[in-house]
JSON list of C-alpha atoms in Angstrom, two decimals:
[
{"chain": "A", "resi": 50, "resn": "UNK", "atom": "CA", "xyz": [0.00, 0.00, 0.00]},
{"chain": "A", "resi": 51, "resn": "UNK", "atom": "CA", "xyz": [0.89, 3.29, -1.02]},
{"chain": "A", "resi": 52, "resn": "UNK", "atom": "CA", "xyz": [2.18, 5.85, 1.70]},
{"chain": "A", "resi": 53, "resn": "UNK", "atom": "CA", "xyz": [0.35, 9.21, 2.85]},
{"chain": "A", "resi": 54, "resn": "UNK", "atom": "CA", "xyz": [2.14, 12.69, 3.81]},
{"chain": "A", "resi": 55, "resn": "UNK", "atom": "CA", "xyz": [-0.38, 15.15, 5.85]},
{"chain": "A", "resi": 56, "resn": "UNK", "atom": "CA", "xyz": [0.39, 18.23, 7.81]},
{"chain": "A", "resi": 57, "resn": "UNK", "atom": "CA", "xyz": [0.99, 17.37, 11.35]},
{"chain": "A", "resi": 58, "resn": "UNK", "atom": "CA", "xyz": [-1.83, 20.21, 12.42]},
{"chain": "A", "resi": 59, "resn": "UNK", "atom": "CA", "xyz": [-4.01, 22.44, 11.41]},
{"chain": "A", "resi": 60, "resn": "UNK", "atom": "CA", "xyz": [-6.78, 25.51, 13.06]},
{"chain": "A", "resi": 61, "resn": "UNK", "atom": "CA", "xyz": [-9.81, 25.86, 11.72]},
{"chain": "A", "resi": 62, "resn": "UNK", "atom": "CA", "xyz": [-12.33, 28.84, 13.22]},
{"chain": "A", "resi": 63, "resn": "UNK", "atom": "CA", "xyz": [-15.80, 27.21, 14.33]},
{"chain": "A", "resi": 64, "resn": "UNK", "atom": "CA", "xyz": [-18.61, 27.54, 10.92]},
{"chain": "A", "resi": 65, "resn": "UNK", "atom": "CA", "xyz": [-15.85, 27.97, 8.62]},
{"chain": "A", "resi": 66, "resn": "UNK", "atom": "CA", "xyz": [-14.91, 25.09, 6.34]},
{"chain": "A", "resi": 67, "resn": "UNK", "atom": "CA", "xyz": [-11.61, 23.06, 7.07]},
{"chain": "A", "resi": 68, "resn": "UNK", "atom": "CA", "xyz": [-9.90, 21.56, 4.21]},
{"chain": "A", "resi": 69, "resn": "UNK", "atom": "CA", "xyz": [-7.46, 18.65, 5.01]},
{"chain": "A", "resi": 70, "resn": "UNK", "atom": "CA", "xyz": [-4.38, 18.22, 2.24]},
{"chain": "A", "resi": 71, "resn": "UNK", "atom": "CA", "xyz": [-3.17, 14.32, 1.61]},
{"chain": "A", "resi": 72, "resn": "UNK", "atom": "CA", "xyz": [-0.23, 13.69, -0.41]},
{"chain": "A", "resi": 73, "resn": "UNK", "atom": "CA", "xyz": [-0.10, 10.27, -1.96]},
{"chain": "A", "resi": 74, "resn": "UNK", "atom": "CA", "xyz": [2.23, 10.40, -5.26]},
{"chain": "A", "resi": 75, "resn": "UNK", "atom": "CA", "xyz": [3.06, 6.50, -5.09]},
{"chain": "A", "resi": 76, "resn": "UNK", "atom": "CA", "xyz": [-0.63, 5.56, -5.25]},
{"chain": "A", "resi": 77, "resn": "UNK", "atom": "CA", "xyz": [-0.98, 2.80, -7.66]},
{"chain": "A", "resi": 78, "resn": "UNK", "atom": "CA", "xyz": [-4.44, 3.14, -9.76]},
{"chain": "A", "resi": 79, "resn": "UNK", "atom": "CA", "xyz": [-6.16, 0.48, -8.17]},
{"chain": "A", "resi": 80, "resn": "UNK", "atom": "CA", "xyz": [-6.00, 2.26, -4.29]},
{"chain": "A", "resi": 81, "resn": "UNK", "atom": "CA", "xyz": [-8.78, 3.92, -3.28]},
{"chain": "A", "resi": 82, "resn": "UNK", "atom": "CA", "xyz": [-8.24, 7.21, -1.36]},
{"chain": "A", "resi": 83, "resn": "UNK", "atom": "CA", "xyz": [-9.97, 6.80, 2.45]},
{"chain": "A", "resi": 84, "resn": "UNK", "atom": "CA", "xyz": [-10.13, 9.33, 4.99]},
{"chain": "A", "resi": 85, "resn": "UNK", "atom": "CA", "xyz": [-10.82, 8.59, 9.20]},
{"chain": "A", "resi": 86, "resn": "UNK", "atom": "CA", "xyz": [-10.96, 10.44, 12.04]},
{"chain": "A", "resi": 87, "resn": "UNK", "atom": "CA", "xyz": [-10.38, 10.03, 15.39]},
{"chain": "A", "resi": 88, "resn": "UNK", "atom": "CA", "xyz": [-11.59, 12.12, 18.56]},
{"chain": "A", "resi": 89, "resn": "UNK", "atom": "CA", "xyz": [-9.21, 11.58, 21.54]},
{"chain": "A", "resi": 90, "resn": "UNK", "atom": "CA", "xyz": [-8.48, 7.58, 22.86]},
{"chain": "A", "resi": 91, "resn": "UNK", "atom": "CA", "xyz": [-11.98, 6.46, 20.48]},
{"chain": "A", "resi": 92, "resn": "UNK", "atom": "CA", "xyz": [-11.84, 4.12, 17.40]},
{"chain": "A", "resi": 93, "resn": "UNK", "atom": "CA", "xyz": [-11.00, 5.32, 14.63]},
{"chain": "A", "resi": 94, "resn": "UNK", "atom": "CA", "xyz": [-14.48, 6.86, 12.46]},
{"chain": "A", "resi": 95, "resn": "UNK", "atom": "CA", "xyz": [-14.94, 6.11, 8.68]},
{"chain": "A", "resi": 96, "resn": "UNK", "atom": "CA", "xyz": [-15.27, 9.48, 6.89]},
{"chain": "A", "resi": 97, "resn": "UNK", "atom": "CA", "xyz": [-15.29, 8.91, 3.27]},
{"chain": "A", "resi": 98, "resn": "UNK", "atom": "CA", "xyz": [-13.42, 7.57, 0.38]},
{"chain": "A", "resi": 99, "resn": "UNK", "atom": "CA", "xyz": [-13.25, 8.05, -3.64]},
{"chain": "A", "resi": 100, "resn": "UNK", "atom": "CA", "xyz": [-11.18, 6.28, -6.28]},
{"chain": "A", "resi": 101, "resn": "UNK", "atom": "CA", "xyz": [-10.66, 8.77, -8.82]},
{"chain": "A", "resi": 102, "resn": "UNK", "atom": "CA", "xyz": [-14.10, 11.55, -8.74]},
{"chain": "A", "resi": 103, "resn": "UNK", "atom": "CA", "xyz": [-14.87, 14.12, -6.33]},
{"chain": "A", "resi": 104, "resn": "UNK", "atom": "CA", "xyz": [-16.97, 12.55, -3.32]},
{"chain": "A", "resi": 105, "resn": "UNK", "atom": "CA", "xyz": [-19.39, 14.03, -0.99]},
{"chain": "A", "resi": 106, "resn": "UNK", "atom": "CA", "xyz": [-21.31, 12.67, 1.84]},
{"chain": "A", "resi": 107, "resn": "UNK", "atom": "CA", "xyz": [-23.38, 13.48, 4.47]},
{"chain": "A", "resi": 108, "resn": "UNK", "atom": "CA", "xyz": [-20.00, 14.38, 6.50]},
{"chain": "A", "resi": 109, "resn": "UNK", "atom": "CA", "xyz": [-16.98, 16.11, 4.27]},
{"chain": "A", "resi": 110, "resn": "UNK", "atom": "CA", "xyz": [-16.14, 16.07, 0.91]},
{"chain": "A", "resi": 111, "resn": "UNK", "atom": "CA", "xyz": [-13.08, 14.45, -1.22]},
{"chain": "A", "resi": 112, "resn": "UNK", "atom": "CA", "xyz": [-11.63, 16.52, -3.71]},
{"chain": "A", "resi": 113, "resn": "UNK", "atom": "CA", "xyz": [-8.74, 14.13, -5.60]},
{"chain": "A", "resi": 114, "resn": "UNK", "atom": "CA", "xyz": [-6.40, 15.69, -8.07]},
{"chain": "A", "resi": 115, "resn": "UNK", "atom": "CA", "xyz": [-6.56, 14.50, -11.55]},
{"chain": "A", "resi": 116, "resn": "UNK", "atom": "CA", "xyz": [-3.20, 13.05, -11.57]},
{"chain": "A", "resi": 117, "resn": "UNK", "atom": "CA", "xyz": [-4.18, 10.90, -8.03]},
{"chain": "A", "resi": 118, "resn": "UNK", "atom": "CA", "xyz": [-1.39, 12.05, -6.26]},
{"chain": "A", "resi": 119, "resn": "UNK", "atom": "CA", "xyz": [-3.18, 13.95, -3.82]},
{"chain": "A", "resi": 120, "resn": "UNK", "atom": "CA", "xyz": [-6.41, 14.92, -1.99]},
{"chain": "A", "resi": 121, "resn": "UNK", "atom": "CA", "xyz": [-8.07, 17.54, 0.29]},
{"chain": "A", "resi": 122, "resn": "UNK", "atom": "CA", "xyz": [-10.86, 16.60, 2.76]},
{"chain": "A", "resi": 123, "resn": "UNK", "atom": "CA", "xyz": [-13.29, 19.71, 3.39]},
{"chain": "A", "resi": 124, "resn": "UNK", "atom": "CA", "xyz": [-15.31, 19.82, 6.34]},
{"chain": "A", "resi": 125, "resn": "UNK", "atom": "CA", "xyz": [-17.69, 22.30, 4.95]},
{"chain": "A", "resi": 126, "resn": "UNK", "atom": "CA", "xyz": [-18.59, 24.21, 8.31]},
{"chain": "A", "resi": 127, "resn": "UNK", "atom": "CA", "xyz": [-16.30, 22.82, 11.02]},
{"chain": "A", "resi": 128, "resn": "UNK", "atom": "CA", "xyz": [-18.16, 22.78, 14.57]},
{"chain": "A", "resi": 129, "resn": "UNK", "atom": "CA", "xyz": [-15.85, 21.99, 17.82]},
{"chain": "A", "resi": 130, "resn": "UNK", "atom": "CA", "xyz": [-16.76, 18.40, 17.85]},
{"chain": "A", "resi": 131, "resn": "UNK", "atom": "CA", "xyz": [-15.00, 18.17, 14.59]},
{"chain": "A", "resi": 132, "resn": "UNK", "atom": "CA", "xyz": [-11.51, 18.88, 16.32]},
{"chain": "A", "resi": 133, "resn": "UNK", "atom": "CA", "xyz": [-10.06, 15.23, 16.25]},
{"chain": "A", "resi": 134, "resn": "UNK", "atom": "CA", "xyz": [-7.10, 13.61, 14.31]},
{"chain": "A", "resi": 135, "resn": "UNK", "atom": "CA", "xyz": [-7.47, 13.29, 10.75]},
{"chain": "A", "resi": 136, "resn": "UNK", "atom": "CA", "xyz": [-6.05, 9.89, 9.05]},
{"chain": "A", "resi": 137, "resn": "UNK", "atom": "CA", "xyz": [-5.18, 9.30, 5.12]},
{"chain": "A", "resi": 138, "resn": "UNK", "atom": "CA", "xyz": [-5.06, 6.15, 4.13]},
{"chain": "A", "resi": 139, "resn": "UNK", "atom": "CA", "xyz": [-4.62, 4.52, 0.61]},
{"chain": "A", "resi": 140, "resn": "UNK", "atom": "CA", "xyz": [-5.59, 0.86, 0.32]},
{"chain": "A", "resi": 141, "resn": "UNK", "atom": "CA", "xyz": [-6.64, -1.90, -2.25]},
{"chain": "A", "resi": 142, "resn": "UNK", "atom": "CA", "xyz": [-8.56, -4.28, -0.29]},
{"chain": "A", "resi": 143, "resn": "UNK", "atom": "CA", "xyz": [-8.08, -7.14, 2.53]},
{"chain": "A", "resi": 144, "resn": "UNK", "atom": "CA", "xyz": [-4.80, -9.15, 1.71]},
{"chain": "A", "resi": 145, "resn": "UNK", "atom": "CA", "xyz": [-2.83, -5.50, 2.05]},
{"chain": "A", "resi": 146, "resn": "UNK", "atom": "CA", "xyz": [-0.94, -3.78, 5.05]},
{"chain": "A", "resi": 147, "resn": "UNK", "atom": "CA", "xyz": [-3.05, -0.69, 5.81]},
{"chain": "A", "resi": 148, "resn": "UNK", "atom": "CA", "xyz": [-0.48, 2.23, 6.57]},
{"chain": "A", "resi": 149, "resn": "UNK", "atom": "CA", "xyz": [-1.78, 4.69, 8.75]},
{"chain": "A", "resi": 150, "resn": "UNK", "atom": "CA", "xyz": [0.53, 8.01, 8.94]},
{"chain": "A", "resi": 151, "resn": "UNK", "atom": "CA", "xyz": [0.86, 10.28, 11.98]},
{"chain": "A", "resi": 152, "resn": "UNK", "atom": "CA", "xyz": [-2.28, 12.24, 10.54]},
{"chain": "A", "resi": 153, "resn": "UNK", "atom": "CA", "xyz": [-3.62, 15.73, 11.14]},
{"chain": "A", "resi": 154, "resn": "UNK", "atom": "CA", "xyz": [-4.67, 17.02, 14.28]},
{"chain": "A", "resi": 155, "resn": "UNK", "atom": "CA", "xyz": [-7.41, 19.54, 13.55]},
{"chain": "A", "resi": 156, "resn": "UNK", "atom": "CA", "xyz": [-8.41, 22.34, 15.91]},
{"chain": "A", "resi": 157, "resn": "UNK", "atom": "CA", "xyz": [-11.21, 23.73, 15.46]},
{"chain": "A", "resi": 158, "resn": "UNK", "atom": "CA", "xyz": [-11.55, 27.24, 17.44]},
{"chain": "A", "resi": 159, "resn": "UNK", "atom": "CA", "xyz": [-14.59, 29.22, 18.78]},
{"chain": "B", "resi": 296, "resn": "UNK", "atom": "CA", "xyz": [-26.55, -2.82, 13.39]},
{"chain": "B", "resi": 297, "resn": "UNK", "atom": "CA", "xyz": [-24.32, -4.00, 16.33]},
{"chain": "B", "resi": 298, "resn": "UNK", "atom": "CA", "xyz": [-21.12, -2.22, 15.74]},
{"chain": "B", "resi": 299, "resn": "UNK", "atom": "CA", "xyz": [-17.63, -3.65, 16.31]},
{"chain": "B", "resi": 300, "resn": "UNK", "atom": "CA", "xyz": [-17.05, -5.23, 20.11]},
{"chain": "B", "resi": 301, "resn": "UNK", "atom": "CA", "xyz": [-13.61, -5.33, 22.06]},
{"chain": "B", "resi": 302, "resn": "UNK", "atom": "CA", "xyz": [-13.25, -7.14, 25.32]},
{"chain": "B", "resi": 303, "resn": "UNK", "atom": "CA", "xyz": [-12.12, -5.88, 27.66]},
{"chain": "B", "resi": 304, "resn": "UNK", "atom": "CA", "xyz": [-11.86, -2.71, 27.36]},
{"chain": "B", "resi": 305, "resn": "UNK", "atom": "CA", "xyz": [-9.03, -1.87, 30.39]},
{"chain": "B", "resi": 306, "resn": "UNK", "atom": "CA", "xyz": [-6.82, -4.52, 31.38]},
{"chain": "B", "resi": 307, "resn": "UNK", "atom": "CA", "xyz": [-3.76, -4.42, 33.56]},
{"chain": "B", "resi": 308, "resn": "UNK", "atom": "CA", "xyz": [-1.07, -6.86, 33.26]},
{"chain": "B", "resi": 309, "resn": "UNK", "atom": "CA", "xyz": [2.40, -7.26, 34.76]},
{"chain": "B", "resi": 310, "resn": "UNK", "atom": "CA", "xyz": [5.86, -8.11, 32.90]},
{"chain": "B", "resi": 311, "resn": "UNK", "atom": "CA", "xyz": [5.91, -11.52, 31.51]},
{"chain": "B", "resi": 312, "resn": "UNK", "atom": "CA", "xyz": [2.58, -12.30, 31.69]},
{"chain": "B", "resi": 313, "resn": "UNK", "atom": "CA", "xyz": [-0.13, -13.09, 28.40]},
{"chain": "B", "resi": 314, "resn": "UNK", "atom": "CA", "xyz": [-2.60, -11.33, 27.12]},
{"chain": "B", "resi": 315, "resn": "UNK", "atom": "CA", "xyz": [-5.77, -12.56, 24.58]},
{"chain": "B", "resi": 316, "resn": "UNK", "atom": "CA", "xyz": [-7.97, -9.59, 23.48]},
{"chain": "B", "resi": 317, "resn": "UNK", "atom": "CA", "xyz": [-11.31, -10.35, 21.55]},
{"chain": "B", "resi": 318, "resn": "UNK", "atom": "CA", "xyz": [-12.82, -8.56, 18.71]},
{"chain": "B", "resi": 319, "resn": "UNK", "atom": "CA", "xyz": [-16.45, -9.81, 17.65]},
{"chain": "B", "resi": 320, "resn": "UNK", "atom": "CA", "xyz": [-17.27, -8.08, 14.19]},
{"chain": "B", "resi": 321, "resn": "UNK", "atom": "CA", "xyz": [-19.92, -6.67, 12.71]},
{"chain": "B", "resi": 322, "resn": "UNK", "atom": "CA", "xyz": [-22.82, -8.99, 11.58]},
{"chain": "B", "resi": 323, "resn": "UNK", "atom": "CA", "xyz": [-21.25, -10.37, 7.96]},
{"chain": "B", "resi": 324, "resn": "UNK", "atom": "CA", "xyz": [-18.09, -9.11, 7.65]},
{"chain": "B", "resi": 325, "resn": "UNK", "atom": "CA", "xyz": [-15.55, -11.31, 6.85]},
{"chain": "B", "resi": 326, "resn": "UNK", "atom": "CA", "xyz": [-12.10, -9.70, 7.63]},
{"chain": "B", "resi": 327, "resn": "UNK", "atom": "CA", "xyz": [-10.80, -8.41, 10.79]},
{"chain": "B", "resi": 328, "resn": "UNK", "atom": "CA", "xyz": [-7.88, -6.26, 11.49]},
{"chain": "B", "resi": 329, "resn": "UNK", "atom": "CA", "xyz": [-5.63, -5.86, 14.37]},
{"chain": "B", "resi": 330, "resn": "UNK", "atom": "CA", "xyz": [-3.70, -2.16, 15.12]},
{"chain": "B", "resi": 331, "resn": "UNK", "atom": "CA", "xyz": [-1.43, -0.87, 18.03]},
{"chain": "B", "resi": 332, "resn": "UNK", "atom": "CA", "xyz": [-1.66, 2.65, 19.11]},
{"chain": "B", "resi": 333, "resn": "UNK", "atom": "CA", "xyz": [1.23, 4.24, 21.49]},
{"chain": "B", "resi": 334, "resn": "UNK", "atom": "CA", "xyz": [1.72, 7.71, 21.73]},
{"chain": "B", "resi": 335, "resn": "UNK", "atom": "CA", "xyz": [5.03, 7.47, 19.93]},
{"chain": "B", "resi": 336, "resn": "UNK", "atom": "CA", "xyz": [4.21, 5.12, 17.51]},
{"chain": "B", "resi": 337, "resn": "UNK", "atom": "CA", "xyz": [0.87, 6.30, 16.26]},
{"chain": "B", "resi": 338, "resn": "UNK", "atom": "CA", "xyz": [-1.40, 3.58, 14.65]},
{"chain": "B", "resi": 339, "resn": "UNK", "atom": "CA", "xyz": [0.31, 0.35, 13.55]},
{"chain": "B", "resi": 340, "resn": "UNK", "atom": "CA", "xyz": [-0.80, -2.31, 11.62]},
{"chain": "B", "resi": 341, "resn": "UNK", "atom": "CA", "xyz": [-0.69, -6.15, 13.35]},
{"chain": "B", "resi": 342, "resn": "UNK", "atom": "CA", "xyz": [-2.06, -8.39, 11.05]},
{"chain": "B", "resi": 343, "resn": "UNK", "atom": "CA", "xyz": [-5.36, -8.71, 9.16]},
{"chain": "B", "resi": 344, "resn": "UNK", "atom": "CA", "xyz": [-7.98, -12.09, 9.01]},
{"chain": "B", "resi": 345, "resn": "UNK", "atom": "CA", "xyz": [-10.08, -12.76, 6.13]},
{"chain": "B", "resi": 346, "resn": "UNK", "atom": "CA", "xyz": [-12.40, -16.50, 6.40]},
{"chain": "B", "resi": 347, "resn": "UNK", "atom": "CA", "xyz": [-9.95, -17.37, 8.68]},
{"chain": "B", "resi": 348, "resn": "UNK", "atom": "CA", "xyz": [-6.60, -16.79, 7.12]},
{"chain": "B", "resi": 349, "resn": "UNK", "atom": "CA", "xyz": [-4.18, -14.36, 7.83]},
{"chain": "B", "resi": 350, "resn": "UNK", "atom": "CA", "xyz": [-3.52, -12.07, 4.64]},
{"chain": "B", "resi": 351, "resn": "UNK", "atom": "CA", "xyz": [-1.17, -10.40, 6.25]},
{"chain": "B", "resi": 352, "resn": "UNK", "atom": "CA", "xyz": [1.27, -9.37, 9.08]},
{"chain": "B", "resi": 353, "resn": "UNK", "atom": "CA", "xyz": [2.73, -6.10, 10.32]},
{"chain": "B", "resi": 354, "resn": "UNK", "atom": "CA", "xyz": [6.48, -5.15, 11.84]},
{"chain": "B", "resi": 355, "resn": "UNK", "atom": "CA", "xyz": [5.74, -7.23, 15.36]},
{"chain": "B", "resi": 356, "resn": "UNK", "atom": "CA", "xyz": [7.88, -9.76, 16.98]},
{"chain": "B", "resi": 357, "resn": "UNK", "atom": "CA", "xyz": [6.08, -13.29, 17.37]},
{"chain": "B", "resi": 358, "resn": "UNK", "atom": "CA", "xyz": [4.96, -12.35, 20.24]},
{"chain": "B", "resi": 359, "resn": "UNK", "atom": "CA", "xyz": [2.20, -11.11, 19.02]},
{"chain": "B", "resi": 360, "resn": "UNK", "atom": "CA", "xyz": [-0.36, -13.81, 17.34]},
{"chain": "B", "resi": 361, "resn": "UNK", "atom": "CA", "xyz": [-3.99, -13.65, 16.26]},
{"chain": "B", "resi": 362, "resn": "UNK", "atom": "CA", "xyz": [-6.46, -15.83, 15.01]},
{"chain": "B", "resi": 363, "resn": "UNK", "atom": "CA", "xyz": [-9.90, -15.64, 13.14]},
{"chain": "B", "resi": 364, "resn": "UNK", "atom": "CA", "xyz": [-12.83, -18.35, 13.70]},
{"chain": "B", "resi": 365, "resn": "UNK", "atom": "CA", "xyz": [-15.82, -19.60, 11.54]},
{"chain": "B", "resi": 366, "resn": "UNK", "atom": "CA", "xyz": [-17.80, -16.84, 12.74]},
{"chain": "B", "resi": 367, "resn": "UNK", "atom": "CA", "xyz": [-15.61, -13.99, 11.63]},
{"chain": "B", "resi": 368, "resn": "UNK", "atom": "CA", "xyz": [-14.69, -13.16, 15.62]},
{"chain": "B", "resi": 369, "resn": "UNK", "atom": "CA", "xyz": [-10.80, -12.69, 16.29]},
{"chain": "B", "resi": 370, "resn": "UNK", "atom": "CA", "xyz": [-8.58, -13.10, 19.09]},
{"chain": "B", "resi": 371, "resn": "UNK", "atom": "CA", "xyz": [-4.78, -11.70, 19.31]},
{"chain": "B", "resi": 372, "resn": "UNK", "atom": "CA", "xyz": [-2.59, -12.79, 21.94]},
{"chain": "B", "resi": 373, "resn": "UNK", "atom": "CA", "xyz": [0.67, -11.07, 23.26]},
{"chain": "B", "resi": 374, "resn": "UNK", "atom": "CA", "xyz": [2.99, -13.48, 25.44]},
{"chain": "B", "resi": 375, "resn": "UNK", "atom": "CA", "xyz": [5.62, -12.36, 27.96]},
{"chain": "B", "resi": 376, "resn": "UNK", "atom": "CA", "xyz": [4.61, -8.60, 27.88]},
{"chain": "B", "resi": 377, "resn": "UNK", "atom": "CA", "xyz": [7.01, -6.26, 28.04]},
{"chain": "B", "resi": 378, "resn": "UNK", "atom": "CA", "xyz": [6.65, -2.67, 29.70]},
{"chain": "B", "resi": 379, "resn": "UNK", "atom": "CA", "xyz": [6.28, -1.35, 25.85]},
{"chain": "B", "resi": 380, "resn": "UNK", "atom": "CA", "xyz": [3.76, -3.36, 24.97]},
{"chain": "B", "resi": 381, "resn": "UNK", "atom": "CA", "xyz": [1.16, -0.62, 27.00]},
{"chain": "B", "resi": 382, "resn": "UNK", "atom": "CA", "xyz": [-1.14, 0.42, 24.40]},
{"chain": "B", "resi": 383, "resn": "UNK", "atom": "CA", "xyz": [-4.76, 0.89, 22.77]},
{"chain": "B", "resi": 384, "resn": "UNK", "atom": "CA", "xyz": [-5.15, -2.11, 20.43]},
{"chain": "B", "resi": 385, "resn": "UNK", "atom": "CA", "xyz": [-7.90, -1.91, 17.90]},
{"chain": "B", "resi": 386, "resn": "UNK", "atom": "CA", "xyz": [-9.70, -3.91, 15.82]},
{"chain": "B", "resi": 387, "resn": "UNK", "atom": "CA", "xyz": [-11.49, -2.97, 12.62]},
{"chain": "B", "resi": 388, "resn": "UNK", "atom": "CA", "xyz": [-13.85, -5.46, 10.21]},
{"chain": "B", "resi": 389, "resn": "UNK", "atom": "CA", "xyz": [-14.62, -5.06, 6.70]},
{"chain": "B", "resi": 390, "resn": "UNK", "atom": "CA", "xyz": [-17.01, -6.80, 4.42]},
{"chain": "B", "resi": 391, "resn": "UNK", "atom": "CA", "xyz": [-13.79, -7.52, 2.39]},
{"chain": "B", "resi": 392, "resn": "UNK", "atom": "CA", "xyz": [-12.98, -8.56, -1.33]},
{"chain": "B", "resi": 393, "resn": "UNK", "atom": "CA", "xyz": [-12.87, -6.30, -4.14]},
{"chain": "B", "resi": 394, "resn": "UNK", "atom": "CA", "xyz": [-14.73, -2.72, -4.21]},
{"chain": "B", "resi": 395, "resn": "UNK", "atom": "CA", "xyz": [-14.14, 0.32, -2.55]},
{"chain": "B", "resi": 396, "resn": "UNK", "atom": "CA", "xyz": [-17.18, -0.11, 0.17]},
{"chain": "B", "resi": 397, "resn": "UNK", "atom": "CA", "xyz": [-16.35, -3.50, 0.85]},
{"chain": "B", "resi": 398, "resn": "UNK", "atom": "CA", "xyz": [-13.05, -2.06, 2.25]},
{"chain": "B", "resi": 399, "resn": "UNK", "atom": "CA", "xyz": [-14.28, 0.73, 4.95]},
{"chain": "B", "resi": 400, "resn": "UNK", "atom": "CA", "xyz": [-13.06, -0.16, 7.79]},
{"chain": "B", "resi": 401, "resn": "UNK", "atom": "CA", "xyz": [-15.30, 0.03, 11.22]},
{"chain": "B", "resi": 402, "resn": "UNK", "atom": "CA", "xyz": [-13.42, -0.15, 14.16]},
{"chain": "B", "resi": 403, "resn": "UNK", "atom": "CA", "xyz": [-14.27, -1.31, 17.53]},
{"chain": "B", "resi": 404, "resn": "UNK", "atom": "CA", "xyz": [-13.39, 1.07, 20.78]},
{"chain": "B", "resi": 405, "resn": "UNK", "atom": "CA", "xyz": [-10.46, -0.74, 21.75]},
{"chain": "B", "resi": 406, "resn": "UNK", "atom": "CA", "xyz": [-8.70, -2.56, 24.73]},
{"chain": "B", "resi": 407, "resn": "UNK", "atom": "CA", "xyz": [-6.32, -0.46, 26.20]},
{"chain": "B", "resi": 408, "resn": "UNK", "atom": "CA", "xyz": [-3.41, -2.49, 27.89]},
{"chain": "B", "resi": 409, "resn": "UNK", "atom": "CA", "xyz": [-1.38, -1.66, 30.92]},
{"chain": "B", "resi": 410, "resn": "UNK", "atom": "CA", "xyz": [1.90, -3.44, 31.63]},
{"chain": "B", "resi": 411, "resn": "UNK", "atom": "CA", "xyz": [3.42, -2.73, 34.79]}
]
């Protein structure tokens, strides 16, 4: 599996939209792009994921460059529950190692 | 649905000793994942189960071990802990196979280990 670069943090002010950067330039076309989250000492939350198109969901969006190489989560109006640690992950499917980076920690400020 | 269950949740161990931690997935999926969380270390990969096979094995000594049973539920073990071996292990199912949904990963709370 592919490796992921992120900022190590990021501050967000409360109702304004965060957008999360993911670099992945060794991603191999089959990986799909996923993005988790994870509010202090919890299990890690599903977010979203794309292969190749934009993606939106009830939560974020996924915005993935053309070329694949990278992505940008948007939390479209950040609240303070959104403050967490923000994992990208590339992955095929079962069968691979799943590589989890040191991920973004997002604060979100009121 | 029932989500993804880890027992126990807290356990305290001392030096030497064994561990088994237990991860019941959710309702038919078919692989289950093991990670390690330290402070230092962030999130590392164990090993992953699919119908009962491992697929595949992170950077641990064998010390840690892990097994998957008809039903999709997984046990790992660690034997003579060591101090460094504190942590919040976590275990995520999938559906598994080929697809992009049948790879999101739902992960249980955890079991957060002590060694003293």
């Amino acid at each position: 599996d592919a490796k992921t670069t992120q900022p190590p943090s990021m501050d967000c002010a409360e109702g304004r939209a965060a957008n999360l950067p993911c670099n992945h330039s060794t991603i191999s076309g089959n990986e799909y792009v996923y993005w988790y989250r994870q509010i202090h000492s919890q299990g890690p939350q599903y977010i979203i994921h794309g292969l190749k198109n934009n993606e939106t969901n009830e939560m974020a969006s996924l915005i993935i460059t053309e070329d694949r190489k990278s992505s940008t989560l948007i939390l479209p109006h950040a609240t303070l529950r959104d403050t967490a640690v923000y994992y990208c992950i590339v992955r095929v499917r079962t069968g691979f190692k799943t590589i989890f980076g040191a991920g973004t920690r997002l604060f979100v400020k009121a | 649905k029932a989500g993804v269950t880890q027992t126990p949740r807290y356990l305290i161990k001392t030096r030497g000793q064994q561990v088994t931690l237990s991860c019941s997935p959710i309702s038919g999926h078919r692989s289950v994942s093991w990670y390690q969380q330290t402070p230092g270390q962030g999130l590392q990969f164990l090993f992953e189960y699919f119908s009962e096979t491992q697929r595949n094995k992170g950077n641990f000594p064998g010390r840690f071990s892990g097994r998957q049973f008809s039903n999709s539920r997984s046990e790992m073990n660690v034997s003579t802990l060591e101090l460094g071996d504190s942590a919040l292990y976590l275990c995520a199912s999938s559906r598994g196979g080929v697809g992009s949904g049948a790879n999101v990963l739902t992960f249980g709370a955890g079991s957060r280990l002590t060694v003293l």
